[in-house]
Structures are given as C-alpha cells and as structure tokens.
C-alpha cells in the first residue's frame, strides 16, 4: 500500500509540474486534456485499452457489465452527436464510454468495496488511467520540446549515421521500391504499437482476478517508464528526423522550408562540419532516442515467456517497427541503437528494483547508463570522426548495444530459477 500510494503521489506531482510547464509555454497540459474527454469527443488513443487493463482485476461477470456500460455510454454519445449534427472525425466518435467505465470502477471501489478488494480494484483503475493519461502526457511533452528547443541537432546525428551507412536512406528507398503493401503493413505496425503492448500486458495480467494480486513485474511498468524518461532526453538532444531535416516532411511539402536540404531518401547527406539548425515550433524533437524502438524492444522482451504465437508476434513487431522507423524517415540508425540500450537499461533497473538492488543488477544498470551516455556524447561531439572513419566507428557503435544485450541476458539469466533435475525412480526389489 505504501509503494502504490507513493507511486500515485509521484505521478500526481509529475502531472501537476508538467501542467505548469505546459501552460507557461502556451501548450495544453495533460490534466484538462484528459478531463474534457469525459464529455467532448476523445482524441484517438488507448481508452478501451485502459479499460481492458482495469478489467483484469474484475470477475467475468463484472467485465461484461463494465464493457456493456462503456458501449452503452458510447452509443448514447454517438446518437446525441448525430442528432445535433456535430462535426466530429470518425476516429473520435467512440471512447468516452471507456473512460466513464474506468471512473465508474473507481466509484464502486470507494463506495462498495473494503479492505484488499478495494485496494485491488483501485490498483486496476490506476493502471488503466496511467495508460490513458500517459498518452496525454506524451503529447504535452512533445509540444514542449517543440516550443522550448528552437534549434535541432540533426546535422550531428546525420554525420554520425554515416558510421552505419545511413540506414534510413537505404530503408526509405527499399520501402518505396517495395510498393504500397509493405508500406501499409509497416504503417499499421508503427501506429498500433500500443495495441501490441496491451495484448502482451493482458497475457501477463491474466491471472490477477483469480490470484487477487498483480505480478511483481509486467510490461506496463516498463512501457510507462520509457515514456516518462524518454522525453527528458529529447530536451537534451533535440532531433526531428531525416524526413523533416532532410526531406519534405510528412505532408509532402511542409518541411521543405525548414529542411537543411531536400535529400531524403535518394541522396546521402554530404560529409560536412555539423552545426545546430533552426526549426519550426510545431514539429516534436522526438528522435533521440527512438522510443518506438525502445517500446518495441520491451514488447519483445516481455513476450519471450508467452506461448509460441505471442513470441512470434513480439519478434515480428520489433522487426517491423525497426523497418518502419527507418523506412518512413522518422529516425536515423543511431537513434535505434540508443533506443535499444535505453530500453534494456530501464528494464534491467525495474527488475533490479524488484530484487532489492542486488550487486549484479546495479552493475548492469550502471553499465547501460554509461553506454547510453557515451553514445549521446559521441553523436554530439565526435560526428565528423564517425563519418570519416566508418569502418572503425560503425563496428564500435554496433558493439555498444551488443554488449548491453549480452550483459542483460547474462545478468537476468542468473536470476531465473534453475530447473531441478528429475529424480530417477529407485529400482524395486525383486521378489525372493
């Protein structure tokens, strides 16, 4: 109870602080943005995913009631909006009911439950609201990065990316040559990353209602912590991505006036001395590290103990996410390297916290943090050396995540319980 209460207070304090910073920068904060969706059309997001996470603490009868209530509320909202001829996008018609159902579970927990039952239901409500509010928090973070960082460091990252052979340029050309089918598949994977995370999380939390407790470690914790800490790095290392800094932007024309040059994906950026460049006050500086890569890595890790189909899906989602981030020009190759190291370090820290901060876990977290910091420092202060000596810098850049992967596997492997050897049956004495 103390741990959950502390987590709730920290989350509330963070939301209030982010709200203050957002308002000072003329940006809508996460608290009113979430509150207005009780009545107004909700923006696309994981509202029903949050309800699904909340329902892991309910019995099957209660789940059916909560789902029916959510759908019924949404039907009422849709009929009212049709009656008044409200101009609402199609993807914003549904979602209010899910939020109402989550809040309804909170009311039931407070008014109709006591003791451990109340605490468990409130944990479920908190888990669902964290996922829902996390999206609003991320949106506010991204707008703050655009407002507070007028210059970007894309030329530095583009030079560092020469060490890897400019994979975003290669993937962009391959994706365009592959036709619309591959593009649609990768776009779906990239856009529905939260859905994949919810599926894995629901598998991990499938026994909560029966056991009346949450497992010690699950994907939602890693997912939220990545989203909480990642934007802080954006403030230190603002980067918009190849399609914006070296291409036309996602609209096809909007990014040209701010771009360093219109080169992506057909012409590699020339090796020149990098410098910060100004960019607009709208485009998020959300490339370094690649959080899509970090989240996909977390999904992959947490799917390893699932059934074969879930393991296959986790591997596919990671592979497709890497292809999408590069092929669509949203990230440089070195962003992905940093994202993998970032995810493994956070995952290792959470698992070490669960074990009581033992020595091997602390050593891994310290090593992962040092490697991540070293990568950022190299991208910022050694990009020309990386670009002019790719046969040396490239293997070193790839060695960094490889060493962290090895350290993670070795460290967490020690924590797994060893299977007891099967006892051989004793031979029966033959009758005399």
Coordinates of C-alpha atoms in Angstrom, one line a residue:
X1 CA 0.0 0.0 0.0
X2 CA 2.8 2.4 0.8
X3 CA 4.5 1.7 -2.5
X4 CA 1.3 2.3 -4.5
X5 CA 0.5 5.4 -2.5
X6 CA 4.0 6.8 -3.2
X7 CA 3.7 6.0 -6.9
X8 CA 0.4 7.7 -7.0
X9 CA 1.8 10.8 -5.3
X10 CA 4.8 10.9 -7.6
X11 CA 2.6 10.6 -10.7
X12 CA 0.3 13.3 -9.5
X13 CA 3.2 15.6 -8.7
X14 CA 4.7 15.0 -12.1
X15 CA 1.4 15.7 -13.9
X16 CA 1.0 19.0 -11.9
X17 CA 4.6 20.0 -12.7
X18 CA 4.1 19.2 -16.4
X19 CA 0.8 21.1 -16.4
X20 CA 2.6 24.2 -15.1
X21 CA 5.4 24.0 -17.6
X22 CA 2.9 23.4 -20.4
X23 CA 0.9 26.4 -19.5
X24 CA 3.9 28.6 -19.3
X25 CA 4.8 27.6 -22.9
X26 CA 1.3 28.1 -24.2
X27 CA 0.6 24.4 -24.5
X28 CA -2.5 22.5 -23.3
X29 CA -1.5 20.3 -20.3
X30 CA -2.4 16.7 -19.8
X31 CA -4.9 17.2 -16.9
X32 CA -7.5 19.4 -18.7
X33 CA -6.9 17.5 -22.0
X34 CA -7.9 14.3 -20.2
X35 CA -10.8 15.8 -18.2
X36 CA -12.5 17.2 -21.3
X37 CA -12.8 13.7 -22.8
X38 CA -15.4 12.8 -20.2
X39 CA -17.8 14.8 -22.3
X40 CA -16.1 16.0 -25.5
X41 CA -15.0 13.8 -28.4
X42 CA -11.9 11.9 -27.4
X43 CA -8.7 12.0 -29.5
X44 CA -7.6 8.7 -30.8
X45 CA -5.8 6.8 -28.1
X46 CA -5.9 3.7 -25.9
X47 CA -9.1 4.4 -24.0
X48 CA -10.5 1.0 -24.4
X49 CA -7.0 -0.4 -23.8
X50 CA -7.0 1.3 -20.5
X51 CA -10.4 -0.2 -19.7
X52 CA -9.1 -3.6 -20.6
X53 CA -6.2 -3.2 -18.2
X54 CA -8.7 -2.1 -15.5
X55 CA -10.8 -5.2 -16.1
X56 CA -8.0 -7.6 -15.2
X57 CA -9.0 -7.2 -11.5
X58 CA -12.7 -7.9 -12.2
X59 CA -14.6 -11.2 -12.4
X60 CA -16.0 -12.2 -15.8
X61 CA -19.5 -11.0 -14.8
X62 CA -18.1 -7.6 -13.8
X63 CA -16.1 -7.4 -17.0
X64 CA -19.2 -8.0 -19.1
X65 CA -21.1 -5.3 -17.1
X66 CA -18.2 -2.8 -17.5
X67 CA -17.9 -3.5 -21.2
X68 CA -21.7 -3.2 -21.7
X69 CA -21.7 0.1 -19.7
X70 CA -18.9 1.5 -21.8
X71 CA -20.5 0.6 -25.1
X72 CA -23.9 1.8 -24.0
X73 CA -22.5 5.2 -23.0
X74 CA -20.7 5.5 -26.3
X75 CA -23.9 4.7 -28.2
X76 CA -25.7 7.5 -26.3
X77 CA -22.9 9.9 -27.2
X78 CA -22.9 8.9 -30.8
X79 CA -26.7 9.4 -31.1
X80 CA -26.5 12.8 -29.5
X81 CA -23.7 13.9 -31.8
X82 CA -25.6 12.7 -34.8
X83 CA -28.8 14.4 -33.6
X84 CA -27.0 17.8 -33.2
X85 CA -25.0 17.2 -36.4
X86 CA -21.7 17.7 -34.6
X87 CA -18.6 17.9 -36.8
X88 CA -16.7 15.0 -35.3
X89 CA -14.0 13.0 -37.1
X90 CA -14.9 9.3 -37.4
X91 CA -12.0 8.1 -35.2
X92 CA -13.2 10.4 -32.4
X93 CA -16.8 9.1 -32.1
X94 CA -16.0 6.4 -29.6
X95 CA -14.0 6.3 -26.3
X96 CA -16.0 8.4 -23.8
X97 CA -17.7 5.2 -22.6
X98 CA -14.4 3.5 -21.8
X99 CA -13.3 6.5 -19.6
X100 CA -16.7 6.5 -17.9
X101 CA -16.4 2.8 -17.1
X102 CA -12.9 3.3 -15.6
X103 CA -14.2 6.1 -13.5
X104 CA -17.2 4.0 -12.5
X105 CA -14.9 1.3 -11.3
X106 CA -13.2 3.8 -9.1
X107 CA -16.6 4.9 -7.6
X108 CA -17.6 1.3 -7.0
X109 CA -14.2 0.6 -5.3
X110 CA -14.6 3.5 -2.9
X111 CA -18.3 3.1 -2.1
X112 CA -18.9 -0.6 -2.4
X113 CA -15.6 -2.3 -1.6
X114 CA -13.5 -2.6 1.5
X115 CA -10.1 -3.8 2.5
X116 CA -8.0 -5.8 0.0
X117 CA -10.9 -5.9 -2.5
X118 CA -11.0 -2.1 -2.6
X119 CA -7.2 -1.8 -2.9
X120 CA -7.1 -4.3 -5.8
X121 CA -9.8 -2.5 -7.7
X122 CA -8.2 0.9 -7.2
X123 CA -4.9 -0.6 -8.5
X124 CA -6.7 -1.7 -11.6
X125 CA -8.2 1.7 -12.1
X126 CA -4.9 3.3 -11.6
X127 CA -3.3 1.1 -14.1
X128 CA -5.9 1.9 -16.7
X129 CA -5.7 5.6 -16.1
X130 CA -1.9 5.6 -16.2
X131 CA -2.1 4.2 -19.7
X132 CA -4.8 6.7 -20.8
X133 CA -3.1 9.7 -19.2
X134 CA 0.3 8.6 -20.4
X135 CA -0.8 9.4 -24.0
X136 CA -1.8 12.9 -22.9
X137 CA 1.4 13.4 -21.0
X138 CA 3.4 12.3 -24.0
X139 CA 1.5 14.8 -26.3
X140 CA 2.2 17.6 -23.9
X141 CA 5.9 16.6 -23.6
X142 CA 6.3 16.7 -27.4
X143 CA 4.7 20.1 -27.8
X144 CA 7.0 21.4 -25.0
X145 CA 10.1 20.1 -26.9
X146 CA 9.0 22.0 -30.0
X147 CA 8.3 25.2 -28.1
X148 CA 11.5 25.2 -25.9
X149 CA 14.1 23.9 -28.4
X150 CA 14.2 26.3 -31.4
X151 CA 17.3 24.6 -32.9
X152 CA 17.8 20.9 -33.6
X153 CA 20.9 18.7 -33.8
X154 CA 20.0 16.7 -36.9
X155 CA 23.2 17.5 -38.8
X156 CA 25.2 16.0 -35.9
X157 CA 23.2 12.8 -36.0
X158 CA 23.2 12.6 -39.8
X159 CA 27.0 12.7 -39.7
X160 CA 27.2 10.1 -37.0
X161 CA 24.8 8.0 -39.1
X162 CA 27.5 7.7 -41.8
X163 CA 29.2 5.2 -39.5
X164 CA 26.2 2.8 -40.1
X165 CA 25.9 3.5 -43.8
X166 CA 22.9 5.9 -43.5
X167 CA 20.3 3.1 -43.0
X168 CA 17.4 5.4 -43.1
X169 CA 18.2 6.4 -46.6
X170 CA 18.6 2.8 -47.7
X171 CA 15.4 1.7 -45.9
X172 CA 13.5 4.6 -47.4
X173 CA 14.4 3.6 -51.0
X174 CA 13.7 0.0 -50.3
X175 CA 10.2 0.8 -48.9
X176 CA 9.3 3.0 -51.9
X177 CA 10.5 0.3 -54.3
X178 CA 8.5 -2.4 -52.5
X179 CA 5.1 -0.9 -53.4
X180 CA 2.1 0.0 -51.2
X181 CA 1.5 -3.3 -49.5
X182 CA 4.7 -3.2 -47.4
X183 CA 4.1 0.5 -46.7
X184 CA 0.6 -0.2 -45.3
X185 CA 1.8 -3.1 -43.2
X186 CA 4.6 -1.1 -41.6
X187 CA 2.3 1.9 -41.1
X188 CA -0.2 -0.3 -39.3
X189 CA 2.5 -1.8 -37.1
X190 CA 4.0 1.6 -36.3
X191 CA 0.7 3.2 -35.5
X192 CA -0.7 0.3 -33.4
X193 CA 2.3 -0.2 -31.1
X194 CA 0.1 0.4 -28.0
X195 CA -2.3 -2.3 -29.1
X196 CA 0.6 -4.8 -29.2
X197 CA 1.7 -3.7 -25.8
X198 CA -1.8 -4.1 -24.4
X199 CA -2.1 -7.7 -25.8
X200 CA 1.2 -8.7 -24.1
X201 CA 0.2 -6.9 -20.9
X202 CA -3.2 -8.6 -20.8
X203 CA -1.4 -12.0 -21.1
X204 CA 0.9 -11.2 -18.2
X205 CA -2.0 -10.0 -16.1
X206 CA -4.5 -12.7 -17.0
X207 CA -4.4 -14.3 -13.5
X208 CA -4.8 -11.1 -11.4
X209 CA -8.5 -11.6 -10.8
X210 CA -8.0 -15.2 -9.7
X211 CA -4.9 -14.7 -7.6
X212 CA -6.1 -11.3 -6.2
X213 CA -2.7 -9.7 -6.7
X214 CA -0.6 -8.3 -9.5
X215 CA 2.6 -10.0 -10.7
X216 CA 5.8 -8.4 -9.4
X217 CA 6.9 -7.2 -12.9
X218 CA 4.9 -6.6 -16.1
X219 CA 5.2 -4.7 -19.3
X220 CA 3.0 -1.7 -18.3
X221 CA 5.6 -0.5 -15.8
X222 CA 8.4 -0.6 -18.4
X223 CA 6.2 1.0 -21.1
X224 CA 5.2 3.9 -18.9
X225 CA 8.7 4.5 -17.5
X226 CA 10.2 4.6 -21.0
X227 CA 7.5 7.2 -22.0
X228 CA 8.2 9.2 -18.8
X229 CA 12.0 9.4 -19.1
X230 CA 12.5 9.5 -22.9
X231 CA 11.1 13.0 -23.5
X232 CA 13.6 14.3 -20.9
X233 CA 16.4 13.1 -23.3
X234 CA 14.6 14.9 -26.1
X235 CA 15.1 18.2 -24.2
X236 CA 18.9 17.5 -24.1
X237 CA 19.3 16.2 -27.6
X238 CA 16.6 17.7 -29.8
X239 CA 16.3 15.9 -33.2
X240 CA 13.4 15.9 -35.7
X241 CA 14.4 13.1 -38.0
X242 CA 15.5 12.6 -41.6
X243 CA 12.2 13.2 -43.3
X244 CA 11.9 16.6 -41.7
X245 CA 15.5 17.8 -41.6
X246 CA 16.5 16.4 -45.0
X247 CA 13.1 15.8 -46.7
X248 CA 9.7 17.3 -47.4
X249 CA 8.2 16.4 -44.1
X250 CA 5.2 14.1 -43.6
X251 CA 2.8 16.4 -45.5
X252 CA 5.0 16.2 -48.7
X253 CA 5.8 19.9 -48.8
X254 CA 5.5 21.4 -45.3
X255 CA 9.0 20.6 -44.1
X256 CA 11.0 21.9 -47.1
X257 CA 11.3 25.5 -45.9
X258 CA 12.9 24.4 -42.7
X259 CA 14.9 21.4 -44.0
X260 CA 18.7 21.6 -44.2
X261 CA 18.3 20.2 -47.8
X262 CA 15.8 18.1 -49.7
X263 CA 17.9 14.9 -49.8
X264 CA 16.0 12.1 -48.2
X265 CA 15.8 9.3 -49.3
X266 CA 17.6 9.5 -52.7
X267 CA 20.7 11.5 -51.9
X268 CA 23.0 10.9 -49.0
X269 CA 23.9 13.9 -46.9
X270 CA 27.4 15.2 -47.7
X271 CA 30.1 14.9 -45.0
X272 CA 30.3 18.5 -43.7
X273 CA 31.0 20.1 -40.3
X274 CA 27.7 19.9 -38.5
X275 CA 26.0 22.8 -36.6
X276 CA 22.7 23.3 -34.9
X277 CA 19.9 24.5 -37.3
X278 CA 16.7 26.3 -36.5
X279 CA 13.4 24.5 -37.0
X280 CA 9.7 25.3 -36.6
X281 CA 7.9 25.5 -33.3
X282 CA 5.5 22.7 -34.1
X283 CA 7.4 19.6 -35.0
X284 CA 8.3 17.5 -31.9
X285 CA 12.1 16.9 -31.3
X286 CA 11.4 13.2 -30.6
X287 CA 14.1 11.2 -32.3
X288 CA 16.9 10.7 -29.8
X289 CA 16.5 8.0 -28.6
X290 CA 13.9 6.2 -30.7
X291 CA 11.1 5.4 -28.1
X292 CA 9.2 3.4 -30.7
X293 CA 12.3 1.1 -30.8
X294 CA 12.6 1.1 -27.0
X295 CA 8.9 0.2 -26.6
X296 CA 9.1 -2.5 -29.3
X297 CA 12.2 -3.9 -27.5
X298 CA 10.2 -4.0 -24.3
X299 CA 7.3 -5.8 -26.0
X300 CA 9.8 -8.3 -27.4
X301 CA 11.4 -9.0 -24.0
X302 CA 8.1 -9.4 -22.2
X303 CA 6.7 -11.8 -24.9
X304 CA 9.5 -14.3 -24.5
X305 CA 7.7 -16.3 -21.8
X306 CA 4.4 -16.4 -23.6
X307 CA 3.1 -19.0 -26.0
X308 CA 4.7 -19.5 -29.4
X309 CA 2.2 -17.2 -31.2
X310 CA 2.9 -14.4 -28.7
X311 CA 6.7 -14.9 -29.0
X312 CA 6.4 -14.7 -32.8
X313 CA 4.2 -11.6 -32.6
X314 CA 6.7 -9.9 -30.3
X315 CA 9.6 -10.7 -32.7
X316 CA 7.6 -9.5 -35.7
X317 CA 6.6 -6.3 -34.0
X318 CA 10.2 -5.4 -33.1
X319 CA 11.4 -6.2 -36.6
X320 CA 8.6 -4.3 -38.4
X321 CA 9.0 -1.3 -36.0
X322 CA 12.7 -1.0 -36.8
X323 CA 11.9 -1.1 -40.5
X324 CA 9.1 1.4 -40.2
X325 CA 11.1 3.9 -38.1
X326 CA 13.9 3.9 -40.7
X327 CA 11.8 3.4 -43.9
X328 CA 9.4 6.3 -43.1
X329 CA 12.3 8.6 -42.3
X330 CA 11.3 9.1 -38.7
X331 CA 14.6 8.1 -37.3
X332 CA 18.3 7.7 -38.0
X333 CA 20.1 4.4 -37.5
X334 CA 21.9 5.7 -34.5
X335 CA 18.6 6.6 -32.8
X336 CA 17.6 3.0 -32.9
X337 CA 20.9 1.9 -31.3
X338 CA 20.3 4.4 -28.5
X339 CA 16.7 3.2 -28.2
X340 CA 17.7 -0.4 -27.6
X341 CA 20.3 0.5 -25.0
X342 CA 17.7 2.8 -23.3
X343 CA 15.0 0.1 -23.1
X344 CA 17.3 -2.6 -21.8
X345 CA 18.7 -0.3 -19.1
X346 CA 15.2 0.6 -17.9
X347 CA 14.1 -3.0 -18.0
X348 CA 17.1 -4.0 -16.0
X349 CA 16.6 -1.3 -13.5
X350 CA 13.0 -2.3 -12.8
X351 CA 13.9 -5.9 -12.4
X352 CA 16.8 -5.0 -10.1
X353 CA 14.4 -2.9 -8.1
X354 CA 12.1 -5.9 -7.6
X355 CA 15.1 -7.9 -6.4
X356 CA 16.2 -5.3 -3.9
X357 CA 19.1 -3.6 -5.8
X358 CA 21.5 -6.6 -5.8
X359 CA 25.1 -6.1 -7.0
X360 CA 24.8 -7.7 -10.4
X361 CA 21.7 -5.6 -11.2
X362 CA 23.3 -2.4 -10.1
X363 CA 26.4 -3.1 -12.2
X364 CA 24.3 -3.7 -15.3
X365 CA 22.2 -0.5 -14.8
X366 CA 25.4 1.5 -14.3
X367 CA 26.9 -0.1 -17.4
X368 CA 23.8 0.5 -19.5
X369 CA 23.6 4.1 -18.4
X370 CA 27.3 4.7 -19.1
X371 CA 26.9 3.2 -22.6
X372 CA 23.9 5.3 -23.3
X373 CA 25.6 8.5 -22.2
X374 CA 28.7 7.6 -24.2
X375 CA 26.6 7.1 -27.4
X376 CA 25.0 10.5 -26.9
X377 CA 28.3 12.2 -26.3
X378 CA 29.8 10.5 -29.4
X379 CA 26.9 11.6 -31.6
X380 CA 27.2 15.2 -30.3
X381 CA 31.0 15.7 -30.1
X382 CA 32.5 13.1 -32.5
X383 CA 30.2 13.0 -35.5
X384 CA 32.9 14.1 -38.0
X385 CA 35.3 11.4 -36.8
X386 CA 32.5 8.8 -37.1
X387 CA 31.6 9.9 -40.6
X388 CA 35.2 10.0 -41.9
X389 CA 36.2 6.6 -40.3
X390 CA 33.0 4.5 -40.7
X391 CA 34.9 1.2 -40.8
X392 CA 36.1 1.9 -37.3
X393 CA 33.2 3.8 -35.8
X394 CA 30.5 1.6 -37.3
X395 CA 31.5 -1.6 -35.5
X396 CA 32.1 0.3 -32.3
X397 CA 28.5 1.7 -32.5
X398 CA 27.1 -1.7 -33.1
X399 CA 29.3 -3.2 -30.3
X400 CA 27.7 -0.9 -27.8
X401 CA 24.1 -2.4 -27.9
X402 CA 25.6 -5.8 -28.4
X403 CA 27.5 -5.6 -25.1
X404 CA 24.4 -4.3 -23.3
X405 CA 22.3 -7.1 -24.7
X406 CA 24.9 -9.6 -23.6
X407 CA 25.0 -8.0 -20.1
X408 CA 21.3 -8.1 -19.8
X409 CA 20.9 -11.7 -20.8
X410 CA 23.8 -12.7 -18.5
X411 CA 22.5 -10.7 -15.6
X412 CA 18.9 -11.7 -15.8
X413 CA 19.8 -15.3 -16.6
X414 CA 21.3 -15.6 -13.1
X415 CA 18.0 -14.6 -11.6
X416 CA 16.0 -17.3 -13.3
X417 CA 15.3 -20.3 -11.0
X418 CA 17.2 -23.3 -12.1
X419 CA 15.1 -26.3 -13.1
X420 CA 15.5 -29.1 -10.6
X421 CA 16.9 -32.3 -12.1
X422 CA 14.3 -35.1 -12.5
X423 CA 14.6 -37.7 -9.9
X424 CA 15.3 -41.2 -11.2
X425 CA 12.9 -43.8 -9.8
X426 CA 14.5 -46.2 -7.4
X427 CA 14.5 -49.8 -8.7
X428 CA 12.0 -52.0 -6.9
X429 CA 13.5 -55.0 -5.2
X430 CA 12.7 -58.2 -7.0
X431 CA 10.6 -60.7 -5.0
X432 CA 12.5 -63.5 -3.4

